[in-house]
Tab-separated table of C-alpha atoms in Angstrom:
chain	number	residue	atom	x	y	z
A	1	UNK	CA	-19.481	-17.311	1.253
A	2	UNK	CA	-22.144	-18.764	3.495
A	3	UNK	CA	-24.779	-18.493	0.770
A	4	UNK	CA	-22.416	-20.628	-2.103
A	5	UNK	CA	-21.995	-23.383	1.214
A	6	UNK	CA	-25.772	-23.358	1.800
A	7	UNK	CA	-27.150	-23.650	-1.934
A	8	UNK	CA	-24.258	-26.514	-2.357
A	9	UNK	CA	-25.396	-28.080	1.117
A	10	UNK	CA	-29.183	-28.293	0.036
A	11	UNK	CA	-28.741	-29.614	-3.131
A	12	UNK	CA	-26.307	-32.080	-2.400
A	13	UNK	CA	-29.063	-32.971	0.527
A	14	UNK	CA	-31.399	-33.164	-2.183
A	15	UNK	CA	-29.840	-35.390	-4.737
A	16	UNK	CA	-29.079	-37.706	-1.573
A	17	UNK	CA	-32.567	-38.076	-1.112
A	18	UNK	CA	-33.428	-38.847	-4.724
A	19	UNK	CA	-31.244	-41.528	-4.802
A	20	UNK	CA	-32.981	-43.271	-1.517
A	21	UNK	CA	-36.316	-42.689	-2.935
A	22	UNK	CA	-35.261	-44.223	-6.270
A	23	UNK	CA	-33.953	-47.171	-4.322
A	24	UNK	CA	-36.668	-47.802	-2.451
A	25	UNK	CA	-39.055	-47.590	-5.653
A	26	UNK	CA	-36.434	-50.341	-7.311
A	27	UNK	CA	-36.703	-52.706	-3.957
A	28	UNK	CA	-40.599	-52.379	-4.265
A	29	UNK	CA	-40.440	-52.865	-7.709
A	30	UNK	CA	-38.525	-56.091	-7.638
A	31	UNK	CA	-40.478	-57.440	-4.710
A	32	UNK	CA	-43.027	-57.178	-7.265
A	33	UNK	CA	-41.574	-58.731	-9.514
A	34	UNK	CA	-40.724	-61.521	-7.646
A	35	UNK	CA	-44.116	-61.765	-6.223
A	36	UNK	CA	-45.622	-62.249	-10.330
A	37	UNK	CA	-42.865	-64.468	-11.042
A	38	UNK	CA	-44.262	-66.778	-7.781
A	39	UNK	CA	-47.970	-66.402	-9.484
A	40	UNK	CA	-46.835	-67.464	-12.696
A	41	UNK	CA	-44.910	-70.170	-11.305
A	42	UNK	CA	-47.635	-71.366	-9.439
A	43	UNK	CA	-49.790	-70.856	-12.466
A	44	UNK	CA	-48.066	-73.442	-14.569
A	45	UNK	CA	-47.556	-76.025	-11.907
A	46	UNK	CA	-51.301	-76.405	-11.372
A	47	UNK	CA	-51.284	-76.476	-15.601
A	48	UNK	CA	-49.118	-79.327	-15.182
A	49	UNK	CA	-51.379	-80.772	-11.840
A	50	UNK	CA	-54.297	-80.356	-14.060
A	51	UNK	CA	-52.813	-82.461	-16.682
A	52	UNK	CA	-52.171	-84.754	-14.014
A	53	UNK	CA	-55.480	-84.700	-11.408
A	54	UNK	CA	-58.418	-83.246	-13.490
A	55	UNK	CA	-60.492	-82.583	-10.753
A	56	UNK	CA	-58.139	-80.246	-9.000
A	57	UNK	CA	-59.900	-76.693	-8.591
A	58	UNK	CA	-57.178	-73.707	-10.404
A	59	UNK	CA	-57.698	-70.112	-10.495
A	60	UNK	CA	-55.978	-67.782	-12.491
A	61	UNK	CA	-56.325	-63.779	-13.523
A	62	UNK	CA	-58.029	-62.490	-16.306
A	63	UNK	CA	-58.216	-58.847	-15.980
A	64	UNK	CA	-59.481	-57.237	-13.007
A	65	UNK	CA	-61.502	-60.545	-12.385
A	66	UNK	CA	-60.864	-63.976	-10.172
A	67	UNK	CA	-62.279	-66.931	-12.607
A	68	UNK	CA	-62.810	-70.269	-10.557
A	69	UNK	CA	-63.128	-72.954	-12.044
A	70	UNK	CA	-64.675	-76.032	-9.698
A	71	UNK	CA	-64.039	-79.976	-9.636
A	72	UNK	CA	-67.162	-79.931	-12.242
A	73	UNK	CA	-65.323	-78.785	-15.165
A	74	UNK	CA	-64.796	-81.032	-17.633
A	75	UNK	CA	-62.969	-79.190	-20.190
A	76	UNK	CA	-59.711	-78.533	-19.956
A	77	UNK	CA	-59.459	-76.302	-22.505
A	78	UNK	CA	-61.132	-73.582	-20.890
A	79	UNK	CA	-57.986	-74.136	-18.291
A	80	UNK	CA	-55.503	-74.074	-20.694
A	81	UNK	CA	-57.086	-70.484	-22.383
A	82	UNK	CA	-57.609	-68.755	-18.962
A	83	UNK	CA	-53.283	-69.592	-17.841
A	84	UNK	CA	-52.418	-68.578	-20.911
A	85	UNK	CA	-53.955	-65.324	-20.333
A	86	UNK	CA	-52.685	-65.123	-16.860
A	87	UNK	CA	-49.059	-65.429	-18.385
A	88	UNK	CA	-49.944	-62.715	-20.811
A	89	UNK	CA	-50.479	-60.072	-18.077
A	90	UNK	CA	-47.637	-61.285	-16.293
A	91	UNK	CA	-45.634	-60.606	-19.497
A	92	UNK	CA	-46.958	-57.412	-19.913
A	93	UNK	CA	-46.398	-56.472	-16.381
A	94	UNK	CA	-42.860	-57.524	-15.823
A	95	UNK	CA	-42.260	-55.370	-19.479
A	96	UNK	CA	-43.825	-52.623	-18.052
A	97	UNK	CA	-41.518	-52.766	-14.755
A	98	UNK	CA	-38.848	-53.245	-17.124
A	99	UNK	CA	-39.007	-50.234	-18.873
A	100	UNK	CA	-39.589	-48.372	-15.647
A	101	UNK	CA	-36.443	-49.658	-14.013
A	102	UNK	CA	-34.627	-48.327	-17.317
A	103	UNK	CA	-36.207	-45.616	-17.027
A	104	UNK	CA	-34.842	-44.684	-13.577
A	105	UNK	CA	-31.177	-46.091	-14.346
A	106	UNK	CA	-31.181	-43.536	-16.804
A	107	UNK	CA	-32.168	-40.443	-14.938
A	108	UNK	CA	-30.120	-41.552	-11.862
A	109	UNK	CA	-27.068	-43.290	-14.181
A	110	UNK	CA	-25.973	-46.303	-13.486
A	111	UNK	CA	-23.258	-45.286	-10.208
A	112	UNK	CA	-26.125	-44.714	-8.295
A	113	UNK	CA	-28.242	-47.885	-8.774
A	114	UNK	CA	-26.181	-50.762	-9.941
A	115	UNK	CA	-25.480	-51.409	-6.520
A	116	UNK	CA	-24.308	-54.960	-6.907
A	117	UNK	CA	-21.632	-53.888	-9.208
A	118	UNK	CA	-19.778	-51.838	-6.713
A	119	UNK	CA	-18.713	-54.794	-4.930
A	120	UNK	CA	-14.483	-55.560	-4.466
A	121	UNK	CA	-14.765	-58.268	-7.130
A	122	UNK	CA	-16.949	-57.034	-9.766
A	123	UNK	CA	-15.637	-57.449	-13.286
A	124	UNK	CA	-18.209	-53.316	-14.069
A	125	UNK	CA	-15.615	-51.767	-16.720
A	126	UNK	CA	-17.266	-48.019	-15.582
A	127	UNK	CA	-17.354	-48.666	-12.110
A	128	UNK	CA	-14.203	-49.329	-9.744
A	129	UNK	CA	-14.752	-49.659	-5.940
A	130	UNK	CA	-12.197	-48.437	-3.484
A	131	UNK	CA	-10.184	-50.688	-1.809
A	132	UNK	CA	-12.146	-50.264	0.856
A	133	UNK	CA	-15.403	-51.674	-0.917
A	134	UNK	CA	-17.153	-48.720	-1.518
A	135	UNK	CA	-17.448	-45.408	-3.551
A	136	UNK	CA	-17.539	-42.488	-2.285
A	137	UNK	CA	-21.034	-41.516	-1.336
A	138	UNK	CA	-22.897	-37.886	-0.855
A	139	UNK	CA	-21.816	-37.748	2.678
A	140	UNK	CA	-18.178	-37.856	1.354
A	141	UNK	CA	-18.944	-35.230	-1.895
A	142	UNK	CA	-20.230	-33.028	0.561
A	143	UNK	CA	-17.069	-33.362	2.746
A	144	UNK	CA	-15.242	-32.336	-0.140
A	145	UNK	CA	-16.980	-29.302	-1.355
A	146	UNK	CA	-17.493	-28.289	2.590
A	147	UNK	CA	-12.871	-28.298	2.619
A	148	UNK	CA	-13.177	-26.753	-1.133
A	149	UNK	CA	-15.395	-23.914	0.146
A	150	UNK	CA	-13.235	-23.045	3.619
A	151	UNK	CA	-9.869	-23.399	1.340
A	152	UNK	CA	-11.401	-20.840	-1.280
A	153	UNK	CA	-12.487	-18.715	2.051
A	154	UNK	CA	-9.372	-18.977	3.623
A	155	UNK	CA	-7.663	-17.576	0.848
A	156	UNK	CA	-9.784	-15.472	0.036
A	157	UNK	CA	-9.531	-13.878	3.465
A	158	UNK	CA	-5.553	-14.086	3.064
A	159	UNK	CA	-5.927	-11.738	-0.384
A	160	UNK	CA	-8.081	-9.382	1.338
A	161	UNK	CA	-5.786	-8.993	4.451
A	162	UNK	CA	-3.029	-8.484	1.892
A	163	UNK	CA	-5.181	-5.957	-0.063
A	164	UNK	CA	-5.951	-3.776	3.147
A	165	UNK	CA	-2.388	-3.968	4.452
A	166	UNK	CA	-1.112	-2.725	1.164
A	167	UNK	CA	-3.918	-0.347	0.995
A	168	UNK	CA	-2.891	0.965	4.382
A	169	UNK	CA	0.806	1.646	3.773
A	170	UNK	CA	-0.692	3.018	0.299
A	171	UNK	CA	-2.914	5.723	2.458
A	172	UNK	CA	-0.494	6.208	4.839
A	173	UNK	CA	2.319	7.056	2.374
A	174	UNK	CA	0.061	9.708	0.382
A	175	UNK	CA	-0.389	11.007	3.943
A	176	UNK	CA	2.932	11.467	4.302
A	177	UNK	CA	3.199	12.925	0.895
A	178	UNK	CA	0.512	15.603	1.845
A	179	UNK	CA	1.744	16.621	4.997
A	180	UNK	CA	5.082	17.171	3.447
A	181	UNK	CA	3.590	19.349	0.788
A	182	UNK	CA	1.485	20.934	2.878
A	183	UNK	CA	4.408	21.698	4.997
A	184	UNK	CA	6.880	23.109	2.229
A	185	UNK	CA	3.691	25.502	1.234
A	186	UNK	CA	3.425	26.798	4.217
A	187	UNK	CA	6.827	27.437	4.552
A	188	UNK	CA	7.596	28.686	1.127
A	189	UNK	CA	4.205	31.252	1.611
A	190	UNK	CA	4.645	32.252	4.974
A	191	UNK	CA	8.008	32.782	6.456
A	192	UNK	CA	8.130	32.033	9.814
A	193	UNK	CA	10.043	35.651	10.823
A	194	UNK	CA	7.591	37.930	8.295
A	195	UNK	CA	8.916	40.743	9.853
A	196	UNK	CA	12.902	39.642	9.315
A	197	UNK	CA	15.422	38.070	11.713
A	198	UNK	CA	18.481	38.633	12.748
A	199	UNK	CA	21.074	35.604	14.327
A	200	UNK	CA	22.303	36.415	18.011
A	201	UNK	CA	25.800	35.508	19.410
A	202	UNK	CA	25.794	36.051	22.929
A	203	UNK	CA	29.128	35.167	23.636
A	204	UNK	CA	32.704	34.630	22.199
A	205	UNK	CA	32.744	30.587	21.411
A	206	UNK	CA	34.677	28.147	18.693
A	207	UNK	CA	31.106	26.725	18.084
A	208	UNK	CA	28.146	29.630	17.916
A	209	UNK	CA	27.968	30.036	14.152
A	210	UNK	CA	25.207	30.411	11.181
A	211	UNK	CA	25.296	28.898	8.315
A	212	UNK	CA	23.903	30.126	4.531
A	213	UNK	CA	23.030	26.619	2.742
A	214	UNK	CA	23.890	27.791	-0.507
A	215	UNK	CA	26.769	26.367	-2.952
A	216	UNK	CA	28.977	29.182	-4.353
A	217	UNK	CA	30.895	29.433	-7.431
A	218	UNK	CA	34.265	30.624	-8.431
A	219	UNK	CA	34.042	34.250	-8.146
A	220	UNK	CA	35.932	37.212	-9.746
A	221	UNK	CA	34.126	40.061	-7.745
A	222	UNK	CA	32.266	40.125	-5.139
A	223	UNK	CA	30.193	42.565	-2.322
A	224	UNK	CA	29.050	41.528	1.099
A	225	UNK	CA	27.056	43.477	2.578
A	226	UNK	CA	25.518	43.225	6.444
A	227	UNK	CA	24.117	44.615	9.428
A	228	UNK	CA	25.416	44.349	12.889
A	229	UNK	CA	25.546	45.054	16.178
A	230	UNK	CA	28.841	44.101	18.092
A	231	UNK	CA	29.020	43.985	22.536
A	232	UNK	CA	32.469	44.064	22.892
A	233	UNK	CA	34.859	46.371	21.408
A	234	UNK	CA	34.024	45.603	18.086
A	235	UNK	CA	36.563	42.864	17.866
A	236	UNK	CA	35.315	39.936	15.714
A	237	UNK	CA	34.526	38.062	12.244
A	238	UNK	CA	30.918	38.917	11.080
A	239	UNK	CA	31.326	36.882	8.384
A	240	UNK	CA	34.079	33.946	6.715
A	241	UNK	CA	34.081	32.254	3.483
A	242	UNK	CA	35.849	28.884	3.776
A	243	UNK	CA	36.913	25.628	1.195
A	244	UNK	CA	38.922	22.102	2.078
A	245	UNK	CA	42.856	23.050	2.793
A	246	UNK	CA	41.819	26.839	3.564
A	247	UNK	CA	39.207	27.646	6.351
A	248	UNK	CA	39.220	31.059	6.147
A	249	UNK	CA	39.889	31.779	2.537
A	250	UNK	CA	37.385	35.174	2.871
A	251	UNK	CA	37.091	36.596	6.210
A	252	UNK	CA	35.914	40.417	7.370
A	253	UNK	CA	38.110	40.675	10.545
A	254	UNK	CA	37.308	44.209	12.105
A	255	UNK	CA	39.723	45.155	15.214
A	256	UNK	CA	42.311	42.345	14.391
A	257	UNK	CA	46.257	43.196	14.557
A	258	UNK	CA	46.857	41.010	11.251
A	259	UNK	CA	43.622	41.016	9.139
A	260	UNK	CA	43.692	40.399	5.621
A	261	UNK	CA	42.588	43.743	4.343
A	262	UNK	CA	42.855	46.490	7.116
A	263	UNK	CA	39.418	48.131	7.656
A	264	UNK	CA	39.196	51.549	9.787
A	265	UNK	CA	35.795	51.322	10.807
A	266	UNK	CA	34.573	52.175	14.074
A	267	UNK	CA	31.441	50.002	15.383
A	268	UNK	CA	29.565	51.784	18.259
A	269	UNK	CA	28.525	48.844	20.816
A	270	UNK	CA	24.797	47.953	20.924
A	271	UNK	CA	24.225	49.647	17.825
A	272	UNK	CA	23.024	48.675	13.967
A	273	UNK	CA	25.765	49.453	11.690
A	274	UNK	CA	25.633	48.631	8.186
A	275	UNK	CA	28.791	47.644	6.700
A	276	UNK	CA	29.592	46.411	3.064
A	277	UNK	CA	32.726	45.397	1.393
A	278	UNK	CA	33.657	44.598	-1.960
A	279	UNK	CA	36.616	43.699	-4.173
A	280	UNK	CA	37.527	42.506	-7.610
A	281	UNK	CA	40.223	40.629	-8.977
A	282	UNK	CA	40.656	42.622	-11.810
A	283	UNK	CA	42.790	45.342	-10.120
A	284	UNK	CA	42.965	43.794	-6.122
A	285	UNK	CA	41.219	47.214	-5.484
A	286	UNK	CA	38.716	46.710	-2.153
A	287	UNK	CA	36.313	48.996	-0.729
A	288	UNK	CA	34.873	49.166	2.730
A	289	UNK	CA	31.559	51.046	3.363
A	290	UNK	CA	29.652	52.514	6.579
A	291	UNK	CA	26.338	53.627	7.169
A	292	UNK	CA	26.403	54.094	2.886
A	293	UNK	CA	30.001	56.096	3.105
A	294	UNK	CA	33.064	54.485	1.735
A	295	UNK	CA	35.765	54.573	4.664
A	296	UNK	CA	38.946	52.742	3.483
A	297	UNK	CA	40.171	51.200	0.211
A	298	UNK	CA	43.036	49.983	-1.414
A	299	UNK	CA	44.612	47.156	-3.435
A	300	UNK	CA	44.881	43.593	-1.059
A	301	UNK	CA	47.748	41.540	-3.519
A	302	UNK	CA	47.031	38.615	-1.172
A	303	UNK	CA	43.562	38.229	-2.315
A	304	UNK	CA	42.542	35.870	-5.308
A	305	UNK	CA	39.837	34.208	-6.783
A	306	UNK	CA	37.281	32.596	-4.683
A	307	UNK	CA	37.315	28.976	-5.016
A	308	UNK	CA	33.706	27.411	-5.703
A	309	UNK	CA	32.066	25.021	-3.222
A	310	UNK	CA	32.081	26.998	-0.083
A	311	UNK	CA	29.555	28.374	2.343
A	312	UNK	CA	28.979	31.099	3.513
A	313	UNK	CA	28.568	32.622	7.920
A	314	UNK	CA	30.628	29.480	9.257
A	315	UNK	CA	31.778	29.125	12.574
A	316	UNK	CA	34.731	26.870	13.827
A	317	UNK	CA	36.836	30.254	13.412
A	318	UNK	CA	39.050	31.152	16.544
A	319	UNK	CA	37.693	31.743	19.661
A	320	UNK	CA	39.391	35.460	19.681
A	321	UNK	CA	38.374	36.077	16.278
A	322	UNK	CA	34.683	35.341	17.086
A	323	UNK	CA	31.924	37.761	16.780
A	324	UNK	CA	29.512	38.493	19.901
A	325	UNK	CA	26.602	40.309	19.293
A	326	UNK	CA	23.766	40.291	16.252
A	327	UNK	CA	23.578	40.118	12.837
A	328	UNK	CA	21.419	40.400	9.750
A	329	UNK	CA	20.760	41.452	6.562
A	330	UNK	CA	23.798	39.593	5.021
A	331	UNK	CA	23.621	39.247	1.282
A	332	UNK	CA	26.592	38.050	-1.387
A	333	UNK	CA	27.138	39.551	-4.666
A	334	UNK	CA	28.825	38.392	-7.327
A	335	UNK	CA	29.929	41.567	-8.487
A	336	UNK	CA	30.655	45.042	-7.389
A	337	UNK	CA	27.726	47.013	-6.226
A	338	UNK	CA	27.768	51.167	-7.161
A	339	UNK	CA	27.969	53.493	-4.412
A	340	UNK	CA	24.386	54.525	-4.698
A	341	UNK	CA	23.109	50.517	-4.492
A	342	UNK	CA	25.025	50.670	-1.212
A	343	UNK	CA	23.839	53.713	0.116
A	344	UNK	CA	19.655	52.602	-0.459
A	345	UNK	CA	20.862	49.611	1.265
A	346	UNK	CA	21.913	51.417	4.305
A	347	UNK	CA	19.410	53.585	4.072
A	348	UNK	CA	16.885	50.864	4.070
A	349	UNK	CA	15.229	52.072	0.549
A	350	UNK	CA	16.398	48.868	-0.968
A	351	UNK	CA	15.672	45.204	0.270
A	352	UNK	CA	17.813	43.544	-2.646
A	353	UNK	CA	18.918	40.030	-1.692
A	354	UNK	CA	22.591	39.001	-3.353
A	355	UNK	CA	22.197	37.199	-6.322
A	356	UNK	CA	25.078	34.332	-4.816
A	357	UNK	CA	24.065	34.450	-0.582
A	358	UNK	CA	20.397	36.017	0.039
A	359	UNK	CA	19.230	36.581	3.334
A	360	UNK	CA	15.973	34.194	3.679
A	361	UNK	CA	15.021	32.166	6.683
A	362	UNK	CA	14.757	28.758	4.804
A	363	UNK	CA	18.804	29.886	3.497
A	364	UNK	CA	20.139	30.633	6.709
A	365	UNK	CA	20.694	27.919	9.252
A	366	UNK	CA	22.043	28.469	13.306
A	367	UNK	CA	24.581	25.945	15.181
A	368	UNK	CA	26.429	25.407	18.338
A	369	UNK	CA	23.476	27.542	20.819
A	370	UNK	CA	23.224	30.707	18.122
A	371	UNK	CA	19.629	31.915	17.636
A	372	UNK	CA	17.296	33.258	15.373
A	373	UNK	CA	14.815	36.065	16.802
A	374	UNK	CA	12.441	38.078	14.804
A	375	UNK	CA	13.847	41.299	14.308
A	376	UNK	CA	14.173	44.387	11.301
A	377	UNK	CA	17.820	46.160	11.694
A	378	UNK	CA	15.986	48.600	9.688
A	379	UNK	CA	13.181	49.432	11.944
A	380	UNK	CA	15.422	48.874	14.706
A	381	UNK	CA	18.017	51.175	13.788
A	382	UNK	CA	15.772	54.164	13.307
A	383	UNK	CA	14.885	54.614	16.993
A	384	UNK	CA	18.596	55.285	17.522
A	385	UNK	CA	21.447	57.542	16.397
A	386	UNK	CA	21.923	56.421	12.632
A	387	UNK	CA	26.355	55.726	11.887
């Protein structure tokens, strides 16, 4: 962050600065010493010249005061006690400057001021110069934090990309998730033909068919019951049950030479008829019904158990066996329904859905250019003449 780089920035601008004032104060203070070292020095060689030529004018410190002492002395040992107090404060000053040099080496530590020790040759156990004669200064710590502090950024940035992208996907798949739901809701709550449907076969094809997406077991006994309303001559197949090896294991062929189960009934064109059939393997005995009224029955020998896994309003039959017109209302028992259950069904006092094949719109799908339309046989059927 720009605030950590700042903070670093100033304080490693501030230590730099430190270490030249402390530097400085060291030069001045060995200029200093130097410069008292001279005195003294100059101190005892007029001693020594005094020894030599008494008359030779000296002057020394003593205090805050210059003593002078003119060609008229004429004891030296007035000399002798003012240089040795000269030496005195020297002594006491260079101790003084001694303890203030340790003073600093000690806050600073001794990389920063043992300057002559960082030299290719010198023998400093604690302090190694690079090969190429130096150490690395503040300019080149700072360097080093400033590529520390964009590495840290840059990944930094690279984790928070990350974290958004898989935050996105994230929001985008509970999106998903709640469109979905919302979807299956609505369509579970409100069917999209409220008012029923029927599926519309406008003409005789191999391909027009519906399909009921429901897996059906082995059955002993069974009732299929629908409503329709045929165009042409009544000839067709409302409805086939079909399994692997045997596409047309349960058909309803009305008008057929050859059905399976001859079934007098006579369909009026472009009219709702309501037709059920059942059977039971028990005795082979089938039923056909109209309008609620049983019509034909008998015992069909060639009929046997339904095998399990088939479905239910498939197409692919023949094209001369195909139904044209509408249908609706189809529902699959497993069992045999009583008279009366099929007359409230004709009769439109019962809406009960077969317990194997019920007539819903999410059940029933359409192929090959069949439709769905919204339409109620029942309501339908009661503006016209009732079979």
């Amino acid at each position: 962050p720009e605030e950590d780089w700042s903070f670093l920035r100033t304080t490693a601008e501030d230590l730099r600065q430190m270490v030249v004032q402390q530097n400085d104060q060291i030069l001045m203070d060995q200029r200093t010493i130097r410069e008292l070292t001279g005195k003294l020095n100059e101190c005892e060689s007029g001693l020594e010249d005094e020894r030599n030529v008494p008359e030779r004018s000296i002057g020394v410190w003593s205090g805050n005061r210059r003593v002078m002492a003119g060609d008229d002395v004429s004891s030296s040992a007035a000399a002798q006690l003012q240089t040795a107090r000269a030496v005195e404060e020297l002594a006491r000053a260079i101790m003084d400057l001694k303890d203030r040099i340790e003073k600093l080496e000690a806050e600073i530590g001794p990389a920063a001021l043992n300057l002559s020790d960082l030299s290719p040759g010198s023998n400093n156990p604690g302090l190694k110069a690079p090969p190429g004669g130096r150490l690395p200064g503040v300019e080149d710590l700072e360097g080093e934090l400033e590529r520390k502090i964009k590495l840290l950024e840059k990944e930094r940035q690279t984790m928070r990309t990350e974290t958004e992208g898989q935050q996105e996907k994230l929001n985008q798949g509970i999106d998903t998730a709640d469109a979905r739901v919302q979807e299956l809701e609505t369509t579970l709550t409100e069917p999209s033909f409220p008012e029923g449907f029927v599926l519309s076969f406008p003409m005789r094809t191999n391909y027009m068919y519906g399909l009921v997406r429901k897996e059906i077991s082995e059955m002993y006994a069974f009732t299929a019951c629908v409503w329709l309303k045929v165009r042409e001559g009544g000839i067709g197949t409302p409805f086939s049950y079909s399994v692997p090896g045997q596409p047309n294991e349960l058909v309803l062929l009305q008008g057929v030479h050859n059905p399976v189960a001859q079934l007098p009934l006579m369909l009026t064109q472009d009219t709702w008829q309501h037709i059920c059939v059942s059977w039971t393997l028990r005795d082979g005995v089938w039923k056909a019904y109209q309008g609620g009224k049983m019509k034909a029955g008998g015992g069909a020998s060639c009929l046997a158990s339904n095998q399990p896994g088939g479905d239910t309003l498939g197409g692919h039959f023949d094209a001369s066996q195909a139904l044209v017109g509408d249908l609706s209302q189809f529902n699959l028992w497993d069992r045999v329904l009583k008279p009366a259950e099929v007359l409230a069904l004709s009769e439109c006092s019962s809406s009960a859905l077969g317990n194997i094949a019920p007539w819903t719109d999410l059940d029933v799908d359409v192929y090959g250019g069949a439709t769905k339309e919204s339409l109620d046989p029942c309501h339908a059927q009661s503006s016209g003449p009732k079979q």
